[in-house]
Amino acid sequence: MTQRIKSSLHFCSLRNLFLTILFVTFVSAQFSEKMTAADPCTSKVNCRDCIQTQHCAWCMSSDFGSDKPRCYQPDHALQTYCEEAFTVNPDTEYHVEINRALTVNQAGMSGGGGTMVSGGSVFANSSSGSSYYGRSSSESGGYSSIKGSSSSSSGGYGSSSSSGGFSSSGGSYSKSEGITQIYPQKVNLKLRVNEPHRIDFSYAQAEDYPVDLYYLMDLSKSMEDDKEKLSTLGDSLATEMRKITSNFNLGFGSFVDKVLMPYVSTVPKKLKEPCDGCAAPYGYKNHMALNQNTNKFSSEVKSAKVSGNLDAPEGGFDAIMQAIVCRDQIGWRSQARRLLVFSTDAGFHYAGDGKLGGVIAPNDGECHLDNGVYTHSSIQDYPSISQINHKVIEQSINVIFAVTASQIEVYNKLSQHIEGSSSAVLSADSSNVVELIKEEYSKISSVIEMKDNASNDVKITYYSSCLNGGKPVQTSKCSGLKVGQSVEFQAEIVVTKCPENPADWNQLIQIYPVGVNESLSINLTMLCGCGCESEGPMFEKHSPKCKNHGDLKCGICECDNSFFGRHCECSSQDASANTEFGNCRADKNSTIECSAKGTCICGVCECDKRSGNEIFSGKYCECDNFSCDRYAGQICAGPDHGSCVCGKCECKHGWTGGACECPASNDQCMPPGPDAEICSGHGTCECGKCVCKATDDGRFSGKYCEKCPTCSGRCAELKECVQCQMHKNGPLYPDGCAENCTHFSPTGVEKVVIDESKGEYKCVFYDEEDCKFTFKYYENITTGQILVEAEEKRECPPKVFMLGIILMVIGAIVLIGLALLILWKVLTTIHDRREFARFEKERENARWDTGENPIYKQATSTFKNPTYAGK
């Protein structure tokens, strides 16, 4: 009996062991299958491609088995999948290098305008187990900046306290040294692909910030009266600008056109004097560099002579280019708000027009001034609009186009293509130039817009609540800014893809306010490569682990050209002899190699090729990049939304959904306003669009479900109070008005106009007198109070007097009857008189002798015999 029990127990133990093995095998198979089918990481065959895939990590252990992928998702894998010391999974690192305090009041500045912190702090530490990945942010090879021409030794653009002020005839201005208007000034950022990171930064306009104003004037004959007027306004202009800043420099330049046909007359006499009392034509002259001597400005403008040209457009683009790029000759200071006022009454020549005069060399965008005169006017073509825009951005200059009313439409369109520029109407004699410049400067300085020079591989999105407070919204522009007010911004930086050239993995990005000579410099290191691919213990040239036919990189062999295989054991010459079909099967029980989508060569699957960009991939060719869900006929909604990885859409930052067709955020469902709700609280946001709901009152509609044509809203609630307060009628008038209508008081308007974007609702009713009265109501966002505006006059139908209408009808019938009788009497009388007159006339004609009556016959007849002779 005891022996039988022992045998039974032994059998149960064996059975339990067998079941445990089956269970572990099943779980491992399920895990492997899940990793292979759903995990986008498994198809990556090297460390570089692995960490360039979002949420993937690489195991570089040399003892890692061949039955599971090295590239995996750490969140989905078992804890023992790969030891932490051998895991390559770089995290975002953010490090502030320079963060001088903002300069608000220069009187309180000390030591260059703030405290400089060197070193900063790391807000996102690297938790990966490997110490071999990435590069230091101080490495070279960064991206060149378009604003780099003014970069300072501190690393922040225009922010070094060693720059000093520009020395002009008015003297150097040390007060501008070290002014800081953007905070922080320099940061270091290490970032992986498609993993966003937000950087907080601030901007504040410093008090008494220096201003450089260069007046560039068209001195063709038609502008003669404008020149005379401007010469008398120099002091007024300086006085008004010094109300804004005590450090104001003023300069003056002029232009005509290229001294070539058909722009100007080349007749020798006309070349000397194109018009009576005119100076010889020229391209561009710098009459006066920027300084504080306003008397000299007036005298220079007054002494400058007008000239003449033939065609209507002028050579203003040549002048703008030289005035921008010739920094030393013009006198632009490194830290100042730079204004270029361009005054003309005509259009402009641009790139390509030079061919009319035989000039084919393109404009090089360089300075060519000799004693203040543009020397290359007849040598190179006019600059293009894009060249002007590039130089304006590079030199942080705000261009103000002050043009006559006939040209304002053209220059309005031009200002849309030149960053930070504006246009305004100049009076016929330029008498309003002082007010014009003052108003345009006020517009420019009260609006701040953030731009950047990021490459196509980096996407930067800006968020700010501006001066309203509350939740930041997506915007790069804030208005209504005053001196000393600080505006908080957030820049969300996403590396969309790794550049093909590793030298571009380190880039210098500058975020700068438009027209301000300062910036936030970001030393961006893209985490696109693994350090173990070039150094460290997991890197070995011609490694024995690779049969001396390849390099060991991050735990795997990178074979020479003539060898392949997991350990470079296969040669291209004898591949057929070394084929190992077992290593090419995802399932040991399967007889299909490489998922029937490739060829097994030396134990390694070589996947079949397809047409175009469609490929099979993965260790067993189990993956492809073309069988994912499609949207609008494109795989994963197109390359801007996502990519197909192993049969599943891998969405880029900002997109979600099975085919990456839906925005990840609900921003597109948020109506404008600080306290806005998703879909106005009347619907749900699905795939970036509001799906409005229906209620008992009616069905909501509109982009943000803000409309409800069938809803009564609060119209019925406000109706009676509007009647009694505005029109002095209705059921509450006169006794119940003061008691029941205390929550609002309507404002009288001539005509009610609805602005649906502000949440205004229109209400129309008819009162007991059948008069229509109209009003609208909306909610004050700040106080939450209901505001009502009502039309002062009702629309009443005209009063109808029935008795008067009946009497008028009877009178009309009587009058018509009398008129008809009188007409009949008149007509019959006329007819009778005519008949009587005719009778009388006939009677008069009937008075003849009896013998002459043609119808008279005698009683007897008399005959005469012609042959009778009286015998």
PDB file of C-alpha atoms in Angstrom, residues 166-171 211-215 248-254 284-298 300-301 323 326-333 369 371-372:
ATOM      1  CA  PHE A 166      28.046 101.294 -30.871  1.00  0.00           C
ATOM      2  CA  SER A 167      30.174 104.396 -30.833  1.00  0.00           C
ATOM      3  CA  SER A 168      28.659 107.113 -33.037  1.00  0.00           C
ATOM      4  CA  SER A 169      29.182 110.825 -33.269  1.00  0.00           C
ATOM      5  CA  GLY A 170      26.773 111.079 -30.415  1.00  0.00           C
ATOM      6  CA  GLY A 171      29.087 109.074 -28.184  1.00  0.00           C
ATOM      7  CA  VAL A 211      16.536 102.733 -30.794  1.00  0.00           C
ATOM      8  CA  ASP A 212      18.361 103.162 -34.120  1.00  0.00           C
ATOM      9  CA  LEU A 213      16.252 104.778 -36.869  1.00  0.00           C
ATOM     10  CA  TYR A 214      17.633 104.992 -40.380  1.00  0.00           C
ATOM     11  CA  TYR A 215      15.523 107.055 -42.804  1.00  0.00           C
ATOM     12  CA  PHE A 248      18.009 107.432 -29.881  1.00  0.00           C
ATOM     13  CA  ASN A 249      20.227 107.506 -32.972  1.00  0.00           C
ATOM     14  CA  LEU A 250      19.124 108.882 -36.337  1.00  0.00           C
ATOM     15  CA  GLY A 251      20.586 108.362 -39.815  1.00  0.00           C
ATOM     16  CA  PHE A 252      19.740 109.295 -43.407  1.00  0.00           C
ATOM     17  CA  GLY A 253      20.238 107.739 -46.833  1.00  0.00           C
ATOM     18  CA  SER A 254      18.737 108.165 -50.289  1.00  0.00           C
ATOM     19  CA  TYR A 284      22.268 104.634 -53.263  1.00  0.00           C
ATOM     20  CA  LYS A 285      24.035 107.093 -50.956  1.00  0.00           C
ATOM     21  CA  ASN A 286      24.543 106.995 -47.206  1.00  0.00           C
ATOM     22  CA  HIS A 287      24.385 110.685 -46.328  1.00  0.00           C
ATOM     23  CA  MET A 288      24.583 110.347 -42.567  1.00  0.00           C
ATOM     24  CA  ALA A 289      25.462 107.408 -40.316  1.00  0.00           C
ATOM     25  CA  LEU A 290      23.384 106.772 -37.215  1.00  0.00           C
ATOM     26  CA  ASN A 291      24.086 109.291 -34.442  1.00  0.00           C
ATOM     27  CA  GLN A 292      22.300 111.629 -32.047  1.00  0.00           C
ATOM     28  CA  ASN A 293      22.930 114.864 -33.963  1.00  0.00           C
ATOM     29  CA  THR A 294      19.456 115.803 -35.208  1.00  0.00           C
ATOM     30  CA  ASN A 295      20.691 119.169 -36.505  1.00  0.00           C
ATOM     31  CA  LYS A 296      23.021 117.340 -38.841  1.00  0.00           C
ATOM     32  CA  PHE A 297      20.117 115.153 -39.975  1.00  0.00           C
ATOM     33  CA  SER A 298      18.080 118.216 -40.948  1.00  0.00           C
ATOM     34  CA  GLU A 300      21.860 116.592 -44.613  1.00  0.00           C
ATOM     35  CA  VAL A 301      18.274 116.165 -45.776  1.00  0.00           C
ATOM     36  CA  ALA A 323      21.473  99.793 -45.557  1.00  0.00           C
ATOM     37  CA  CYS A 326      26.674  97.629 -44.171  1.00  0.00           C
ATOM     38  CA  ARG A 327      26.515  97.584 -40.375  1.00  0.00           C
ATOM     39  CA  ASP A 328      29.692  99.532 -39.674  1.00  0.00           C
ATOM     40  CA  GLN A 329      29.062 102.255 -42.272  1.00  0.00           C
ATOM     41  CA  ILE A 330      25.429 102.745 -41.270  1.00  0.00           C
ATOM     42  CA  GLY A 331      26.207 102.470 -37.566  1.00  0.00           C
ATOM     43  CA  TRP A 332      23.771  99.806 -36.391  1.00  0.00           C
ATOM     44  CA  ARG A 333      24.385  99.006 -32.739  1.00  0.00           C
ATOM     45  CA  LEU A 369      29.856 101.105 -50.059  1.00  0.00           C
ATOM     46  CA  ASN A 371      32.596 106.791 -49.134  1.00  0.00           C
ATOM     47  CA  GLY A 372      28.895 106.190 -48.643  1.00  0.00           C
TER      48      GLY A 372
END
